[in-house]
Each structure stands twice: as C-alpha cells, then as structure tokens.
Short mmCIF file of C-alpha atoms in Angstrom, two decimals:
data_model
loop_
_atom_site.label_atom_id
_atom_site.label_comp_id
_atom_site.label_asym_id
_atom_site.label_seq_id
_atom_site.Cartn_x
_atom_site.Cartn_y
_atom_site.Cartn_z
CA GLY A 111 61.87 26.21 127.57
CA ASN A 112 64.68 26.37 125.09
CA SER A 113 64.03 24.46 121.69
CA VAL A 114 65.12 24.26 118.28
CA THR A 115 62.91 23.78 114.91
CA GLN A 116 64.38 22.51 111.72
CA MET A 117 62.79 22.31 108.31
CA GLU A 118 61.49 18.89 107.80
CA GLY A 119 63.53 16.38 105.23
CA PRO A 120 64.46 14.62 103.14
CA VAL A 121 65.88 17.42 101.07
CA THR A 122 66.99 15.93 97.79
CA LEU A 123 69.28 18.01 95.51
CA SER A 124 71.45 17.19 92.56
CA GLU A 125 75.23 17.67 92.97
CA GLU A 126 76.40 21.27 92.69
CA ALA A 127 73.03 22.63 93.73
CA PHE A 128 72.50 25.19 96.50
CA LEU A 129 71.68 23.96 99.72
CA THR A 130 69.49 25.81 102.55
CA ILE A 131 68.40 24.14 105.60
CA ASN A 132 66.44 26.36 107.87
CA CYS A 133 66.76 26.50 111.62
CA THR A 134 65.07 28.75 114.13
CA TYR A 135 65.45 28.76 117.91
CA THR A 136 63.76 29.77 121.15
CA ALA A 137 65.96 30.68 124.15
CA THR A 138 66.35 32.84 127.12
CA GLY A 139 69.45 34.70 127.25
CA TYR A 140 72.32 34.44 124.60
CA PRO A 141 72.78 30.62 123.39
CA SER A 142 75.50 29.31 121.41
CA LEU A 143 74.29 27.75 118.04
CA PHE A 144 75.64 24.67 116.28
CA TRP A 145 75.20 22.41 113.39
CA TYR A 146 76.08 18.74 113.69
CA VAL A 147 76.38 16.26 110.78
CA GLN A 148 75.48 12.44 111.29
CA TYR A 149 76.83 10.14 108.40
CA PRO A 150 75.05 6.65 108.36
CA GLY A 151 76.03 4.44 111.05
CA GLU A 152 78.12 7.11 112.79
CA GLY A 153 78.02 9.62 115.80
CA LEU A 154 77.66 13.29 115.53
CA GLN A 155 80.35 15.61 114.06
CA LEU A 156 80.47 19.33 114.93
CA LEU A 157 80.17 21.01 111.58
CA LEU A 158 80.24 24.72 112.65
CA LYS A 159 79.25 26.99 115.51
CA ALA A 160 78.52 30.66 116.41
CA THR A 161 78.69 31.96 119.83
CA LYS A 162 77.33 35.39 119.62
CA ALA A 163 74.91 37.48 117.46
CA ASP A 164 75.98 38.24 113.89
CA ASP A 165 78.66 35.72 113.94
CA LYS A 166 79.12 33.58 111.06
CA GLY A 167 80.37 29.85 111.33
CA SER A 168 81.97 28.21 108.49
CA ASN A 169 83.57 24.95 107.63
CA LYS A 170 84.05 22.78 104.57
CA GLY A 171 82.15 25.14 102.29
CA PHE A 172 79.14 25.34 104.85
CA GLU A 173 78.05 28.55 106.58
CA ALA A 174 75.53 29.76 108.92
CA THR A 175 75.08 33.10 110.36
CA TYR A 176 73.70 33.85 113.96
CA ARG A 177 70.67 36.09 113.31
CA LYS A 178 69.32 37.22 116.77
CA GLU A 179 66.56 39.44 115.32
CA THR A 180 65.14 36.49 113.39
CA THR A 181 66.06 33.84 115.97
CA SER A 182 67.58 31.88 113.00
CA PHE A 183 70.81 29.87 112.12
CA HIS A 184 70.13 28.65 108.64
CA LEU A 185 72.69 26.38 106.98
CA GLU A 186 74.00 26.94 103.58
CA LYS A 187 76.29 25.55 100.84
CA GLY A 188 76.81 26.98 97.45
CA SER A 189 77.56 23.70 95.72
CA VAL A 190 76.77 20.11 97.39
CA GLN A 191 78.45 17.05 96.61
CA VAL A 192 77.27 13.37 96.99
CA SER A 193 79.58 13.08 99.97
CA ASP A 194 77.53 15.66 101.81
CA SER A 195 74.49 13.02 102.03
CA ALA A 196 73.91 12.89 105.80
CA VAL A 197 71.51 14.05 108.54
CA TYR A 198 72.10 17.62 109.57
CA PHE A 199 71.19 18.68 113.19
CA CYS A 200 70.83 22.34 114.46
CA ALA A 201 71.52 22.54 118.25
CA LEU A 202 71.90 25.21 120.94
CA SER A 203 73.42 25.34 124.41
CA ASP A 204 73.37 27.99 127.16
CA LEU A 205 74.64 28.50 130.63
CA VAL A 206 71.14 28.31 132.15
CA SER A 207 70.77 24.78 131.08
CA SER A 208 74.25 23.82 132.20
CA TYR A 209 75.63 23.88 128.63
CA LYS A 210 73.46 20.88 127.69
CA LEU A 211 72.89 20.48 123.77
CA ILE A 212 69.34 20.99 122.66
CA PHE A 213 68.76 19.37 119.24
CA GLY A 214 66.34 20.04 116.55
CA SER A 215 64.72 16.86 115.01
CA GLY A 216 67.11 16.70 112.06
CA THR A 217 67.03 17.20 108.29
CA ARG A 218 68.25 14.34 105.94
CA LEU A 219 70.07 15.46 102.83
CA LEU A 220 70.39 13.09 99.76
CA VAL A 221 72.47 14.39 96.81
CA ARG A 222 72.28 12.73 93.72
CA PRO A 223 74.94 12.51 91.07
CA GLU B 380 94.99 10.88 120.49
CA THR B 381 92.27 8.45 121.24
CA GLY B 382 88.68 9.59 120.26
CA VAL B 383 85.30 8.71 122.34
CA THR B 384 84.61 5.23 122.53
CA GLN B 385 81.52 3.45 123.61
CA SER B 386 80.67 -0.28 124.35
CA PRO B 387 78.96 -2.33 123.43
CA THR B 388 78.12 -1.40 119.96
CA HIS B 389 74.83 -3.04 119.96
CA LEU B 390 72.63 -4.77 122.68
CA ILE B 391 69.45 -6.53 122.87
CA LYS B 392 67.61 -6.66 126.14
CA THR B 393 64.15 -7.83 127.50
CA ARG B 394 61.62 -5.50 128.97
CA GLY B 395 62.27 -5.27 132.79
CA GLN B 396 66.00 -5.90 132.65
CA GLN B 397 68.87 -3.68 133.38
CA VAL B 398 71.61 -2.49 131.16
CA THR B 399 74.97 -0.65 131.63
CA LEU B 400 76.51 1.23 128.70
CA ARG B 401 80.04 2.54 128.84
CA CYS B 402 82.00 5.52 127.47
CA SER B 403 85.62 6.37 127.38
CA SER B 404 86.14 10.06 127.05
CA GLN B 405 88.71 11.51 124.96
CA SER B 406 92.13 12.12 126.52
CA GLY B 407 92.33 15.24 128.82
CA HIS B 408 88.44 15.56 128.93
CA ASN B 409 86.70 15.92 132.16
CA THR B 410 83.03 16.16 131.18
CA VAL B 411 80.78 13.66 129.65
CA SER B 412 77.22 13.99 128.60
CA TRP B 413 74.73 11.21 127.60
CA TYR B 414 71.95 11.45 125.07
CA GLN B 415 69.24 9.39 123.77
CA GLN B 416 68.49 9.42 119.98
CA ALA B 417 65.19 7.72 119.03
CA LEU B 418 64.80 6.64 115.56
CA GLY B 419 64.33 9.61 113.29
CA GLN B 420 64.51 12.20 116.05
CA GLY B 421 67.42 14.51 117.36
CA PRO B 422 69.31 13.44 120.44
CA GLN B 423 67.76 14.31 123.92
CA PHE B 424 70.07 15.13 126.68
CA ILE B 425 69.85 12.65 129.57
CA PHE B 426 72.54 13.94 132.02
CA GLN B 427 76.11 15.28 132.20
CA TYR B 428 79.08 14.47 134.67
CA TYR B 429 81.79 17.16 135.37
CA ARG B 430 84.63 15.91 137.54
CA GLU B 431 82.78 12.86 138.75
CA GLU B 432 79.76 14.99 139.89
CA GLU B 433 76.19 15.30 138.09
CA ASN B 434 76.25 18.62 136.44
CA GLY B 435 72.60 18.80 134.89
CA ARG B 436 69.77 16.40 134.07
CA GLY B 437 67.41 16.19 131.44
CA ASN B 438 63.77 15.10 131.67
CA PHE B 439 64.47 11.42 132.27
CA PRO B 440 63.05 9.13 135.13
CA PRO B 441 65.39 8.16 138.07
CA ARG B 442 65.62 4.78 136.55
CA PHE B 443 68.43 6.27 134.25
CA SER B 444 71.44 6.78 136.32
CA GLY B 445 75.11 7.19 135.79
CA LEU B 446 78.56 7.36 137.08
CA GLN B 447 81.95 9.27 136.14
CA PHE B 448 85.24 7.54 137.05
CA PRO B 449 88.41 9.19 138.15
CA ASN B 450 89.86 8.59 134.75
CA TYR B 451 86.67 10.54 133.50
CA SER B 452 85.20 7.38 131.55
CA SER B 453 81.44 7.12 132.44
CA GLU B 454 78.71 4.69 132.56
CA LEU B 455 74.96 5.01 131.81
CA ASN B 456 72.69 2.55 133.83
CA VAL B 457 68.96 1.93 133.01
CA ASN B 458 66.99 -0.10 135.27
CA ALA B 459 63.67 -1.59 134.43
CA LEU B 460 63.88 -1.41 130.83
CA GLU B 461 60.76 -0.14 128.74
CA LEU B 462 60.05 -0.82 125.03
CA ASP B 463 60.40 3.02 124.55
CA ASP B 464 64.02 2.81 125.81
CA SER B 465 65.06 1.24 122.48
CA ALA B 466 67.27 4.10 120.92
CA LEU B 467 70.86 4.99 120.03
CA TYR B 468 72.67 6.10 123.00
CA LEU B 469 75.38 8.77 122.50
CA CYS B 470 78.11 9.98 124.77
CA ALA B 471 80.01 13.19 124.27
CA SER B 472 83.20 14.35 126.04
CA SER B 473 84.32 17.81 126.29
CA LEU B 474 86.12 20.25 128.83
CA ALA B 475 84.71 22.64 131.42
CA GLY B 476 81.38 21.29 131.88
CA GLY B 477 80.52 21.38 128.19
CA HIS B 478 81.19 25.24 127.73
CA PRO B 479 80.62 26.06 124.18
CA THR B 480 84.18 27.37 123.84
CA TYR B 481 85.01 23.79 123.70
CA GLU B 482 83.87 21.28 121.23
CA GLN B 483 81.82 18.24 122.35
CA TYR B 484 83.28 15.10 120.68
CA PHE B 485 80.65 12.38 120.28
CA GLY B 486 81.26 8.59 120.28
CA PRO B 487 79.75 6.36 117.71
CA GLY B 488 76.86 5.33 120.06
CA THR B 489 75.40 1.99 121.53
CA ARG B 490 72.37 0.84 119.74
CA LEU B 491 69.93 -0.68 122.44
CA THR B 492 66.96 -2.62 121.40
CA VAL B 493 64.36 -3.57 124.11
CA THR B 494 61.97 -6.47 123.36
#
C-alpha cells in the first residue's frame, strides 16, 4: 500500500542554517504530495504541495520538488529562523485511496538562536 | 470566516466507556476527515464524510463510527474505549471529497486520555 518515509529527528540547527528534511514515498499511480507543519499545541497547517511530477511547491521560504524518478519530496529552506521550530510532516493523497492523507511519522526541527 | 473548530479540547475517559468528539467544518466545506495522532507519530486516517455519506475508511475497527450533519459538521464516536485509543484526534474540512486541488484545513484537535 501507499506509504511515506521521513528522516528521523530531532533536527537541531542554528539560526540561518540550511535545512533539508528528507521524504520518500511509495504509491501506485500519481499521488499529490504535501508538507504540513505542526506548532506546539496546535493542529496541522499546510505548508506547501505539489500535484504532479517536477512541480515545485513553495511557501514562506520553504521549497520541495516532486521527483517521480526518485519518489522523493524533500523539504528545504535556505535560512531557518527560531520561529520555524515545529514538527514537519510529509504526506500524500491519491484518488485510489479516496484522497485520504497518508502521513509520515514527522520530523521535529529545533532552531537555536 | 470561521476556521475548523473541535470540542472538547481535552477529555479523560475510563477504559470501556464511550466518547463523542465534535467538529465544525469551515464555512462552505462539505467534506470532513478524521485522523488519530498518537504521541510522537503522524496522523492516521480514520474515515471521511462527504455530503453526509462515509467516503472512505482507514484501518480502524467498527467501534469507531461517525456522522456528518446537514450543516456538514461531524461527530466521531468511539465505543468500548481501550488504553491505545489515547491520542490527539484531528478533523480536517475541505471540498469535493478531499480532492487535492482544495486544501484540507485542520482543527486544533481533541486530546483524549483513556485510563
């Protein structure tokens, strides 16, 4: 079945460092891919998405490119801020599974001043 | 525009009891999905309701059931609670059965503790 694998955290960075969080997926067909962010004590917020191969999603300085050949959707940011500290979830959805979101286990990011 | 709201915020129940969690979808949204998020894990899909009908179900036993009302708000019911049901329960509202063209908006969740 469909699944998402994320790098384990926590990831600890200094402010202004470069961020990469790896995400790979297994799916039949052509899923849409998402990154969600969860701040402490809150629900999930959509950060960015890509709906077809080679699409690049971007938002708030974060980017991820849908790579079908490597089944990956890695999250990157050139310069992280303390306010980016949160848990990041990679997810996919497709028509076969009635558009339910399938999430990875999450990666906690801690940015130090 | 009101976002997705959930009630209650926190709940403590005893094993074997029943619980009802509620979700008010964002204005204009006709689709509600429920997820269970265990501590330190990603959310797991429970089921989805689209225009008052169940539109997909995850790998959860029948003691997890739901409803969607004509105003598209929704309830999640869990019978015969088990300790492993302790989790954050999230609902998400969207349009068109959750088609990825439309964003899914998540509520803040209900934290359920089963003792």
